[in-house]
Structures are given as C-alpha cells and as structure tokens.
mmCIF file of C-alpha atoms and ligand atoms in Angstrom:
data_model
loop_
_atom_site.group_PDB
_atom_site.id
_atom_site.type_symbol
_atom_site.label_atom_id
_atom_site.label_comp_id
_atom_site.label_asym_id
_atom_site.label_seq_id
_atom_site.Cartn_x
_atom_site.Cartn_y
_atom_site.Cartn_z
ATOM 1 C CA MET A 14 -123.028 -95.233 60.060
ATOM 2 C CA ASP A 15 -124.438 -98.627 61.076
ATOM 3 C CA LEU A 16 -127.536 -97.977 63.176
ATOM 4 C CA LYS A 17 -127.393 -101.565 64.472
ATOM 5 C CA LEU A 18 -131.066 -102.192 63.797
ATOM 6 C CA ASN A 19 -130.592 -105.729 62.433
ATOM 7 C CA GLY A 20 -132.738 -108.165 64.389
ATOM 8 C CA LYS A 21 -134.926 -105.447 65.917
ATOM 9 C CA THR A 22 -138.666 -105.459 65.230
ATOM 10 C CA ALA A 23 -140.321 -102.066 64.756
ATOM 11 C CA LEU A 24 -144.008 -101.175 64.634
ATOM 12 C CA VAL A 25 -144.903 -97.842 63.010
ATOM 13 C CA THR A 26 -148.526 -96.679 63.176
ATOM 14 C CA GLY A 27 -150.241 -94.632 60.444
ATOM 15 C CA SER A 28 -147.491 -95.757 58.095
ATOM 16 C CA THR A 29 -149.160 -96.068 54.694
ATOM 17 C CA ALA A 30 -148.279 -92.466 53.814
ATOM 18 C CA GLY A 31 -146.476 -89.330 54.921
ATOM 19 C CA ILE A 32 -144.035 -89.269 57.811
ATOM 20 C CA GLY A 33 -144.973 -92.764 59.014
ATOM 21 C CA LEU A 34 -144.236 -94.338 55.647
ATOM 22 C CA GLU A 35 -140.806 -92.697 55.499
ATOM 23 C CA ILE A 36 -140.025 -93.783 59.066
ATOM 24 C CA ALA A 37 -141.011 -97.365 58.196
ATOM 25 C CA ARG A 38 -138.938 -97.214 55.003
ATOM 26 C CA THR A 39 -135.836 -95.874 56.745
ATOM 27 C CA LEU A 40 -136.028 -98.440 59.564
ATOM 28 C CA ALA A 41 -136.506 -101.277 57.060
ATOM 29 C CA VAL A 42 -133.666 -100.131 54.809
ATOM 30 C CA GLU A 43 -131.470 -99.895 57.923
ATOM 31 C CA GLY A 44 -132.158 -103.576 58.630
ATOM 32 C CA ALA A 45 -135.072 -103.645 61.091
ATOM 33 C CA ASP A 46 -138.056 -105.971 60.669
ATOM 34 C CA VAL A 47 -140.862 -103.487 60.138
ATOM 35 C CA ILE A 48 -144.614 -103.693 60.611
ATOM 36 C CA VAL A 49 -146.727 -101.023 58.926
ATOM 37 C CA THR A 50 -150.351 -100.377 59.856
ATOM 38 C CA GLY A 51 -153.271 -98.837 58.019
ATOM 39 C CA ARG A 52 -157.009 -99.068 57.479
ATOM 40 C CA SER A 53 -157.063 -100.075 53.820
ATOM 41 C CA GLN A 54 -155.525 -103.230 52.384
ATOM 42 C CA ALA A 55 -154.796 -101.507 49.074
ATOM 43 C CA LYS A 56 -152.818 -98.681 50.728
ATOM 44 C CA LEU A 57 -151.024 -101.180 52.969
ATOM 45 C CA ASP A 58 -149.994 -103.331 49.998
ATOM 46 C CA GLN A 59 -148.762 -100.232 48.187
ATOM 47 C CA ALA A 60 -146.718 -99.112 51.207
ATOM 48 C CA VAL A 61 -145.144 -102.561 51.686
ATOM 49 C CA GLU A 62 -144.288 -102.758 47.976
ATOM 50 C CA SER A 63 -142.799 -99.283 47.984
ATOM 51 C CA ILE A 64 -140.610 -100.073 51.033
ATOM 52 C CA ARG A 65 -139.431 -103.319 49.413
ATOM 53 C CA ALA A 66 -138.599 -101.412 46.233
ATOM 54 C CA SER A 67 -136.398 -99.106 48.346
ATOM 55 C CA GLY A 68 -134.425 -102.100 49.633
ATOM 56 C CA GLY A 69 -136.323 -102.861 52.856
ATOM 57 C CA LYS A 70 -136.278 -106.641 53.103
ATOM 58 C CA ALA A 71 -138.385 -107.543 56.140
ATOM 59 C CA VAL A 72 -141.619 -105.569 56.026
ATOM 60 C CA ARG A 73 -145.233 -106.593 56.470
ATOM 61 C CA GLY A 74 -148.547 -104.800 56.734
ATOM 62 C CA ILE A 75 -151.260 -105.291 59.328
ATOM 63 C CA LEU A 76 -154.749 -104.077 58.588
ATOM 64 C CA ALA A 77 -156.012 -102.287 61.701
ATOM 65 C CA ASP A 78 -157.577 -98.967 62.631
ATOM 66 C CA VAL A 79 -155.179 -98.166 65.453
ATOM 67 C CA ALA A 80 -157.304 -95.164 66.420
ATOM 68 C CA THR A 81 -159.922 -97.485 67.929
ATOM 69 C CA ALA A 82 -159.781 -99.855 70.907
ATOM 70 C CA GLU A 83 -160.847 -102.750 68.664
ATOM 71 C CA GLY A 84 -158.157 -101.960 66.103
ATOM 72 C CA ALA A 85 -155.482 -101.704 68.785
ATOM 73 C CA SER A 86 -156.575 -105.044 70.293
ATOM 74 C CA ALA A 87 -156.450 -106.729 66.883
ATOM 75 C CA LEU A 88 -152.969 -105.345 66.256
ATOM 76 C CA ILE A 89 -151.709 -106.430 69.689
ATOM 77 C CA ALA A 90 -153.172 -109.916 69.136
ATOM 78 C CA ALA A 91 -151.401 -110.163 65.773
ATOM 79 C CA VAL A 92 -148.042 -108.803 66.959
ATOM 80 C CA SER A 93 -147.014 -110.061 70.368
ATOM 81 C CA ARG A 94 -143.443 -108.741 70.558
ATOM 82 C CA ILE A 95 -141.741 -105.619 69.289
ATOM 83 C CA ASP A 96 -138.524 -103.830 70.176
ATOM 84 C CA ILE A 97 -139.381 -100.421 68.742
ATOM 85 C CA LEU A 98 -142.770 -98.676 68.861
ATOM 86 C CA VAL A 99 -143.251 -95.529 66.792
ATOM 87 C CA ASN A 100 -146.577 -93.888 67.647
ATOM 88 C CA ASN A 101 -146.879 -91.829 64.490
ATOM 89 C CA LEU A 102 -150.625 -91.897 63.802
ATOM 90 C CA GLY A 103 -152.163 -88.467 64.160
ATOM 91 C CA ILE A 104 -154.754 -86.226 62.537
ATOM 92 C CA TYR A 105 -154.839 -82.449 62.271
ATOM 93 C CA GLU A 106 -156.986 -79.595 61.001
ATOM 94 C CA SER A 107 -157.303 -75.852 61.332
ATOM 95 C CA LYS A 108 -160.410 -74.818 63.315
ATOM 96 C CA PRO A 109 -161.334 -71.671 65.227
ATOM 97 C CA PHE A 110 -161.391 -72.340 68.973
ATOM 98 C CA ALA A 111 -165.086 -71.436 69.353
ATOM 99 C CA GLU A 112 -166.021 -74.026 66.721
ATOM 100 C CA ILE A 113 -164.231 -76.980 68.310
ATOM 101 C CA SER A 114 -167.072 -79.201 69.521
ATOM 102 C CA ASP A 115 -167.070 -81.740 72.355
ATOM 103 C CA ALA A 116 -166.965 -84.441 69.698
ATOM 104 C CA ASP A 117 -163.888 -82.818 68.126
ATOM 105 C CA TRP A 118 -162.057 -82.702 71.471
ATOM 106 C CA GLN A 119 -162.900 -86.351 72.114
ATOM 107 C CA LYS A 120 -161.956 -87.469 68.619
ATOM 108 C CA TYR A 121 -158.592 -85.714 68.766
ATOM 109 C CA PHE A 122 -157.845 -87.229 72.162
ATOM 110 C CA GLU A 123 -158.888 -90.695 70.984
ATOM 111 C CA VAL A 124 -156.958 -90.676 67.693
ATOM 112 C CA ASN A 125 -153.840 -88.751 68.675
ATOM 113 C CA VAL A 126 -153.330 -89.612 72.340
ATOM 114 C CA LEU A 127 -155.174 -92.783 73.279
ATOM 115 C CA SER A 128 -153.999 -94.671 70.175
ATOM 116 C CA GLY A 129 -150.369 -94.338 71.253
ATOM 117 C CA ALA A 130 -151.070 -94.748 74.980
ATOM 118 C CA ARG A 131 -152.873 -98.055 74.363
ATOM 119 C CA LEU A 132 -150.023 -99.513 72.324
ATOM 120 C CA ALA A 133 -147.411 -98.264 74.770
ATOM 121 C CA ARG A 134 -149.371 -99.857 77.621
ATOM 122 C CA ALA A 135 -149.318 -103.167 75.760
ATOM 123 C CA TYR A 136 -145.680 -103.246 74.620
ATOM 124 C CA PHE A 137 -143.670 -101.153 77.092
ATOM 125 C CA PRO A 138 -143.747 -103.545 80.137
ATOM 126 C CA ALA A 139 -142.173 -106.352 78.068
ATOM 127 C CA MET A 140 -139.472 -103.952 76.847
ATOM 128 C CA LEU A 141 -138.604 -103.191 80.465
ATOM 129 C CA GLU A 142 -138.555 -106.926 81.291
ATOM 130 C CA ARG A 143 -136.269 -107.699 78.348
ATOM 131 C CA ASN A 144 -134.155 -104.666 79.235
ATOM 132 C CA TRP A 145 -134.199 -103.186 75.734
ATOM 133 C CA GLY A 146 -136.708 -101.105 73.854
ATOM 134 C CA ARG A 147 -137.546 -97.841 72.182
ATOM 135 C CA VAL A 148 -140.823 -95.933 72.305
ATOM 136 C CA ILE A 149 -141.061 -92.830 70.134
ATOM 137 C CA PHE A 150 -144.058 -90.520 70.014
ATOM 138 C CA ILE A 151 -144.401 -88.338 66.921
ATOM 139 C CA SER A 152 -145.630 -85.127 68.508
ATOM 140 C CA SER A 153 -145.287 -81.676 66.903
ATOM 141 C CA GLU A 154 -143.684 -78.301 67.453
ATOM 142 C CA THR A 155 -147.195 -77.137 68.294
ATOM 143 C CA GLY A 156 -147.004 -79.378 71.384
ATOM 144 C CA LEU A 157 -144.536 -76.849 72.834
ATOM 145 C CA SER A 158 -145.939 -73.721 71.226
ATOM 146 C CA PRO A 159 -149.684 -74.195 70.637
ATOM 147 C CA ALA A 160 -150.954 -72.668 67.382
ATOM 148 C CA LYS A 161 -154.118 -70.634 67.996
ATOM 149 C CA ASP A 162 -155.872 -72.078 64.956
ATOM 150 C CA MET A 163 -155.561 -75.712 66.088
ATOM 151 C CA ILE A 164 -155.735 -75.755 69.877
ATOM 152 C CA HIS A 165 -157.456 -79.162 70.079
ATOM 153 C CA TYR A 166 -154.633 -80.669 68.005
ATOM 154 C CA ALA A 167 -151.945 -78.856 69.993
ATOM 155 C CA MET A 168 -153.431 -80.224 73.231
ATOM 156 C CA THR A 169 -152.909 -83.783 71.964
ATOM 157 C CA LYS A 170 -149.338 -83.056 70.926
ATOM 158 C CA THR A 171 -148.505 -81.615 74.379
ATOM 159 C CA ALA A 172 -150.117 -84.691 75.950
ATOM 160 C CA GLN A 173 -147.840 -86.984 73.949
ATOM 161 C CA ILE A 174 -144.742 -85.162 75.209
ATOM 162 C CA SER A 175 -146.013 -85.522 78.780
ATOM 163 C CA ILE A 176 -146.750 -89.248 78.412
ATOM 164 C CA SER A 177 -143.365 -89.783 76.816
ATOM 165 C CA ARG A 178 -141.487 -88.015 79.617
ATOM 166 C CA GLY A 179 -143.536 -89.794 82.284
ATOM 167 C CA MET A 180 -142.836 -93.202 80.741
ATOM 168 C CA ALA A 181 -139.126 -92.360 80.497
ATOM 169 C CA GLU A 182 -139.121 -91.923 84.287
ATOM 170 C CA MET A 183 -139.918 -95.655 84.527
ATOM 171 C CA THR A 184 -136.852 -96.692 82.501
ATOM 172 C CA LYS A 185 -134.209 -95.728 85.061
ATOM 173 C CA GLY A 186 -131.320 -98.178 85.021
ATOM 174 C CA THR A 187 -132.576 -100.045 81.931
ATOM 175 C CA ASN A 188 -131.706 -99.986 78.244
ATOM 176 C CA VAL A 189 -135.179 -98.774 77.318
ATOM 177 C CA THR A 190 -135.733 -95.190 76.189
ATOM 178 C CA VAL A 191 -138.865 -93.145 75.514
ATOM 179 C CA ASN A 192 -138.663 -89.940 73.514
ATOM 180 C CA SER A 193 -140.893 -87.673 71.504
ATOM 181 C CA VAL A 194 -140.037 -86.121 68.159
ATOM 182 C CA LEU A 195 -141.459 -82.709 67.282
ATOM 183 C CA PRO A 196 -141.724 -82.184 63.528
ATOM 184 C CA GLY A 197 -142.628 -78.815 62.062
ATOM 185 C CA PRO A 198 -144.677 -78.478 58.860
ATOM 186 C CA THR A 199 -143.763 -81.557 56.828
ATOM 187 C CA ARG A 200 -144.716 -82.559 53.305
ATOM 188 C CA SER A 201 -147.201 -85.428 53.578
ATOM 189 C CA GLU A 202 -150.486 -86.658 52.190
ATOM 190 C CA GLY A 203 -152.547 -84.976 54.898
ATOM 191 C CA ILE A 204 -150.745 -81.638 54.971
ATOM 192 C CA ILE A 205 -151.731 -80.720 51.401
ATOM 193 C CA ASP A 206 -155.408 -80.374 52.369
ATOM 194 C CA PHE A 207 -154.376 -78.516 55.525
ATOM 195 C CA LEU A 208 -152.324 -75.970 53.569
ATOM 196 C CA LYS A 209 -155.201 -75.404 51.140
ATOM 197 C CA SER A 210 -157.596 -74.939 54.068
ATOM 198 C CA VAL A 211 -155.540 -72.062 55.475
ATOM 199 C CA SER A 212 -154.619 -70.487 52.111
ATOM 200 C CA SER A 213 -156.158 -67.231 50.837
ATOM 201 C CA ASP A 214 -156.173 -68.862 47.367
ATOM 202 C CA PRO A 215 -156.741 -72.630 47.689
ATOM 203 C CA GLN A 216 -156.722 -72.948 43.862
ATOM 204 C CA GLY A 217 -153.234 -71.405 43.630
ATOM 205 C CA THR A 218 -150.103 -73.356 42.695
ATOM 206 C CA PRO A 219 -148.608 -75.593 45.412
ATOM 207 C CA GLU A 220 -145.537 -73.305 45.427
ATOM 208 C CA ALA A 221 -147.667 -70.177 46.016
ATOM 209 C CA ILE A 222 -149.695 -71.881 48.756
ATOM 210 C CA GLU A 223 -146.527 -73.039 50.522
ATOM 211 C CA ALA A 224 -144.852 -69.621 50.221
ATOM 212 C CA GLU A 225 -147.893 -67.856 51.706
ATOM 213 C CA PHE A 226 -148.078 -70.390 54.549
ATOM 214 C CA PHE A 227 -144.504 -69.641 55.600
ATOM 215 C CA ALA A 228 -144.783 -65.884 55.080
ATOM 216 C CA LYS A 229 -148.030 -65.483 57.029
ATOM 217 C CA GLY A 230 -148.584 -68.646 59.080
ATOM 218 C CA ARG A 231 -145.079 -69.716 60.127
ATOM 219 C CA PRO A 232 -142.833 -66.644 59.618
ATOM 220 C CA SER A 233 -140.400 -67.759 62.353
ATOM 221 C CA SER A 234 -139.375 -70.905 60.452
ATOM 222 C CA LEU A 235 -135.671 -70.722 59.653
ATOM 223 C CA LEU A 236 -136.074 -73.366 56.961
ATOM 224 C CA GLN A 237 -138.878 -71.453 55.157
ATOM 225 C CA ARG A 238 -139.970 -74.564 53.294
ATOM 226 C CA MET A 239 -141.803 -77.749 54.092
ATOM 227 C CA ILE A 240 -139.671 -80.348 55.839
ATOM 228 C CA GLU A 241 -139.318 -83.527 53.791
ATOM 229 C CA PRO A 242 -140.595 -86.668 55.596
ATOM 230 C CA GLU A 243 -137.143 -88.264 55.133
ATOM 231 C CA GLU A 244 -135.748 -85.435 57.278
ATOM 232 C CA ILE A 245 -137.976 -86.566 60.165
ATOM 233 C CA ALA A 246 -137.361 -90.264 59.495
ATOM 234 C CA GLY A 247 -133.575 -89.907 59.862
ATOM 235 C CA MET A 248 -133.960 -88.535 63.382
ATOM 236 C CA VAL A 249 -136.472 -91.233 64.329
ATOM 237 C CA ALA A 250 -134.191 -93.986 63.002
ATOM 238 C CA TYR A 251 -131.351 -92.642 65.152
ATOM 239 C CA LEU A 252 -133.595 -92.565 68.240
ATOM 240 C CA ALA A 253 -134.717 -96.125 67.456
ATOM 241 C CA SER A 254 -131.103 -97.263 67.277
ATOM 242 C CA PRO A 255 -128.997 -98.612 70.148
ATOM 243 C CA LEU A 256 -126.621 -95.719 69.340
ATOM 244 C CA SER A 257 -129.052 -93.245 70.950
ATOM 245 C CA ALA A 258 -128.909 -94.847 74.432
ATOM 246 C CA ALA A 259 -128.065 -91.547 76.160
ATOM 247 C CA THR A 260 -131.111 -89.724 74.797
ATOM 248 C CA ASN A 261 -134.087 -90.494 77.027
ATOM 249 C CA GLY A 262 -137.164 -88.525 78.068
ATOM 250 C CA ALA A 263 -136.314 -85.884 75.481
ATOM 251 C CA ALA A 264 -138.541 -83.819 73.208
ATOM 252 C CA ILE A 265 -136.443 -83.658 70.053
ATOM 253 C CA ARG A 266 -137.204 -80.797 67.680
ATOM 254 C CA VAL A 267 -137.113 -81.383 63.941
ATOM 255 C CA GLU A 268 -139.117 -78.270 63.137
ATOM 256 C CA GLY A 269 -136.928 -76.256 60.814
ATOM 257 C CA GLY A 270 -135.890 -73.848 63.576
ATOM 258 C CA LEU A 271 -139.456 -72.577 63.918
ATOM 259 C CA LEU A 272 -139.369 -72.353 67.720
ATOM 260 C CA SER A 273 -137.184 -69.466 68.795
ATOM 261 C CA THR A 274 -136.748 -70.531 72.426
ATOM 262 C CA ILE A 275 -133.501 -72.194 73.563
ATOM 263 C CA GLY A 276 -134.931 -74.675 76.093
HETATM 264 N N1 NAP B 9 -147.257 -83.268 58.333
HETATM 265 C C1 NAP B 9 -146.941 -82.325 59.201
HETATM 266 O O1 NAP B 9 -146.741 -81.165 58.860
HETATM 267 C C2 NAP B 9 -146.760 -82.667 60.656
HETATM 268 C C3 NAP B 9 -146.152 -81.724 61.502
HETATM 269 C C4 NAP B 9 -145.977 -82.018 62.847
HETATM 270 C C5 NAP B 9 -146.381 -83.255 63.330
HETATM 271 N N2 NAP B 9 -146.961 -84.151 62.489
HETATM 272 C C6 NAP B 9 -147.396 -85.435 63.048
HETATM 273 O O2 NAP B 9 -146.836 -86.491 62.294
HETATM 274 C C7 NAP B 9 -147.729 -87.606 62.259
HETATM 275 C C8 NAP B 9 -147.947 -88.046 60.816
HETATM 276 O O3 NAP B 9 -148.478 -86.975 60.070
HETATM 277 P P1 NAP B 9 -148.580 -87.033 58.467
HETATM 278 O O4 NAP B 9 -148.850 -85.649 58.017
HETATM 279 O O5 NAP B 9 -147.433 -87.769 57.924
HETATM 280 O O6 NAP B 9 -149.888 -87.968 58.299
HETATM 281 P P2 NAP B 9 -150.906 -88.094 57.087
HETATM 282 O O7 NAP B 9 -150.149 -88.073 55.810
HETATM 283 O O8 NAP B 9 -152.015 -87.109 57.280
HETATM 284 O O9 NAP B 9 -151.538 -89.543 57.367
HETATM 285 C C9 NAP B 9 -150.767 -90.711 57.406
HETATM 286 C C10 NAP B 9 -151.670 -91.923 57.542
HETATM 287 O O10 NAP B 9 -152.463 -91.887 58.745
HETATM 288 C C11 NAP B 9 -153.652 -92.654 58.549
HETATM 289 N N3 NAP B 9 -154.833 -91.911 59.052
HETATM 290 C C12 NAP B 9 -155.259 -90.696 58.671
HETATM 291 N N4 NAP B 9 -156.393 -90.353 59.347
HETATM 292 C C13 NAP B 9 -156.664 -91.385 60.172
HETATM 293 C C14 NAP B 9 -157.704 -91.657 61.104
HETATM 294 N N5 NAP B 9 -158.692 -90.771 61.346
HETATM 295 N N6 NAP B 9 -157.684 -92.821 61.781
HETATM 296 C C15 NAP B 9 -156.710 -93.718 61.565
HETATM 297 N N7 NAP B 9 -155.710 -93.541 60.665
HETATM 298 C C16 NAP B 9 -155.695 -92.385 59.982
HETATM 299 C C17 NAP B 9 -153.808 -92.873 57.055
HETATM 300 O O11 NAP B 9 -153.549 -94.237 56.774
HETATM 301 P P3 NAP B 9 -154.720 -95.248 56.298
HETATM 302 O O12 NAP B 9 -155.718 -94.464 55.519
HETATM 303 O O13 NAP B 9 -153.972 -96.249 55.483
HETATM 304 O O14 NAP B 9 -155.253 -95.824 57.568
HETATM 305 C C18 NAP B 9 -152.739 -91.990 56.456
HETATM 306 O O15 NAP B 9 -152.180 -92.569 55.294
HETATM 307 C C19 NAP B 9 -148.999 -87.145 62.988
HETATM 308 O O16 NAP B 9 -148.970 -87.593 64.311
HETATM 309 C C20 NAP B 9 -148.902 -85.618 62.956
HETATM 310 O O17 NAP B 9 -149.553 -85.015 64.030
HETATM 311 C C21 NAP B 9 -147.167 -83.885 61.171
#
C-alpha cells in the first residue's frame, strides 16, 4: 500500500529510541522527510544513521530538549513548517500515589503534556491555513484506564487524549486531522527499567520479568507479550497518511487487547 507520504515533512519528538525511533523510521522509509529530536548529539547521529540504513532517505536530527520551553522554542525556530507532528516524547515510572510529590506532578505535566501542547500550538494553525496536516499524540492505554501504580503518568496520558479531541473540533471542514494513539506495554529503551522496577526479581531473565509482568500486572492483555515498537509505528504511519482522512478526533488503541471495554 502506498501511504502517499512523499513530499510530506514529519517531526517526531523523543525519537532517538523506542517507539519514537520506529515511528520516524517507518515514516522515512515510506517517503516522508523526517526530523528526529533528542537531547544528545551522539544518540541523534545514531538514530539518523540507523534510519538511513533502513532505507529512509530524507532524515535529519535536531538537538533540542523538547520537554522545556527553551528547547521547544529552539526547535520551532529551526523548523518553520511541518505537515505531520507526532508528539511522542513521554516519561513514565511506577510510584505509589502517596509518594508522588508536587514536583513529580509538575514534571510529568511539563514533559508529557506541555511539550506536545507547545509544539501543537506552534504548528497546528499553519496546518489549518494550508488545509492539510496531521497531529498525533502518543498517549497510552492508561489514559483510558488509569493504572493505580502510576496515576501521575496516567493523568498526563488522559490529558493528551483530551487535547487531541479538542483540537480535532477545530478541524471541521478541513483536511487536517488530530488523533491520539494508545499503545499498551511496548518494548523500548525506557520500559526495561520500568519492568525491572515492578518485578519481584529484578535480576531475573528478561523473559521471566516479562512473563511475571503480564501474569500479575497486565493479566487482561490478550497479546500476553510486549508490543514491538514497529507495531505502534505502522498505525501511526497510517494516521499520518492522507489515506486516513476519515479518522479524526479518535483515540486509537494499539494495546494488545488489554482494555476489555468496547467503547
Ligand atoms: N513503552 C511503553 O510501554 C509505552 C506504553 C504506552 C505509551 N507509551 C508512550 O510512548 C512514548 C514513547 O515511549 P518509549 O517507551 O518509546 O520511550 P523511551 O524509550 O523511554 O524514550 C525515548 C526517548 O525519549 C527521550 N527522553 C527520555 N526522557 C526524557 C526527558 N526527561 N526529557 C526529554 N526527553 C526524554 C530520550 O531521548 P534523548 O535522550 O535522546 O533525548 C529517549 O531516547 C511515551 O509518550 C510513552 O508514554 C509507551
């Protein structure tokens, strides 16, 4: 299937590793001009090289900490026009509710919500003016069904779905869409530490840690294994494509069937 991404410029945040890297790779291989962002030049160079090695031709890295106002401003100054914005950057941890400090709440809001809201504020109006654009927020299944061991994180993921739906309301009659994608537990750089942090035996084999996580932590998953980042990236590439014009304001689940509700 031709996703018709040739000539489109896509910006993917937090894209030196994990889900973001695979989204950037898929978009680039499908013909989009892709911009990856990260905080370290070495990781950026590695990501760009790895995408090129996969066949992505037009890819460049921009050094910026998108989680800060300064970083967002620098990125916006360096990249004036994009067609596709993928707000992927996000952090997560397991923490008992009573231990989540004011600083934690603020940090999670700043990194997971404000980072994407700032970039959307900068790029979305021009998409509406040009009458084409895609904004995709990488939320989480926990945005619909908050996990009790990461309520501060879940709050940010619900907020992204709300922002996404609210922005979609402004696209009526245009060729711009705004959607959120809700991954479930996905193999990435960051998730390894998370899985160890919730394991009864952090020194165990990766297979044992993963099996215990699904048996005890996420028993309702139908997939009963970690999702591969490519399995998220395929959905995001479709949503980024002109082919997905009829999907707007949606919260698209890619969570391995973990949520048992229909709606
Ligand atoms: N993995 C999962 O199971 C899962 C499930 C549901 C939803 N999600 C969502 O998917 C998105 C990506 O998750 P992931 O697991 O793929 O990410 P990840 O592997 O933990 O991190 C990807 C990149 O984000 C950047 N990053 C990490 N902490 C940062 C910080 N404090 N400030 C700025 N940049 C930071 C890093 O790039 P640099 O060091 O190069 O800056 C890192 O390489 C997140 O929004 C997450 O909430 C993930």
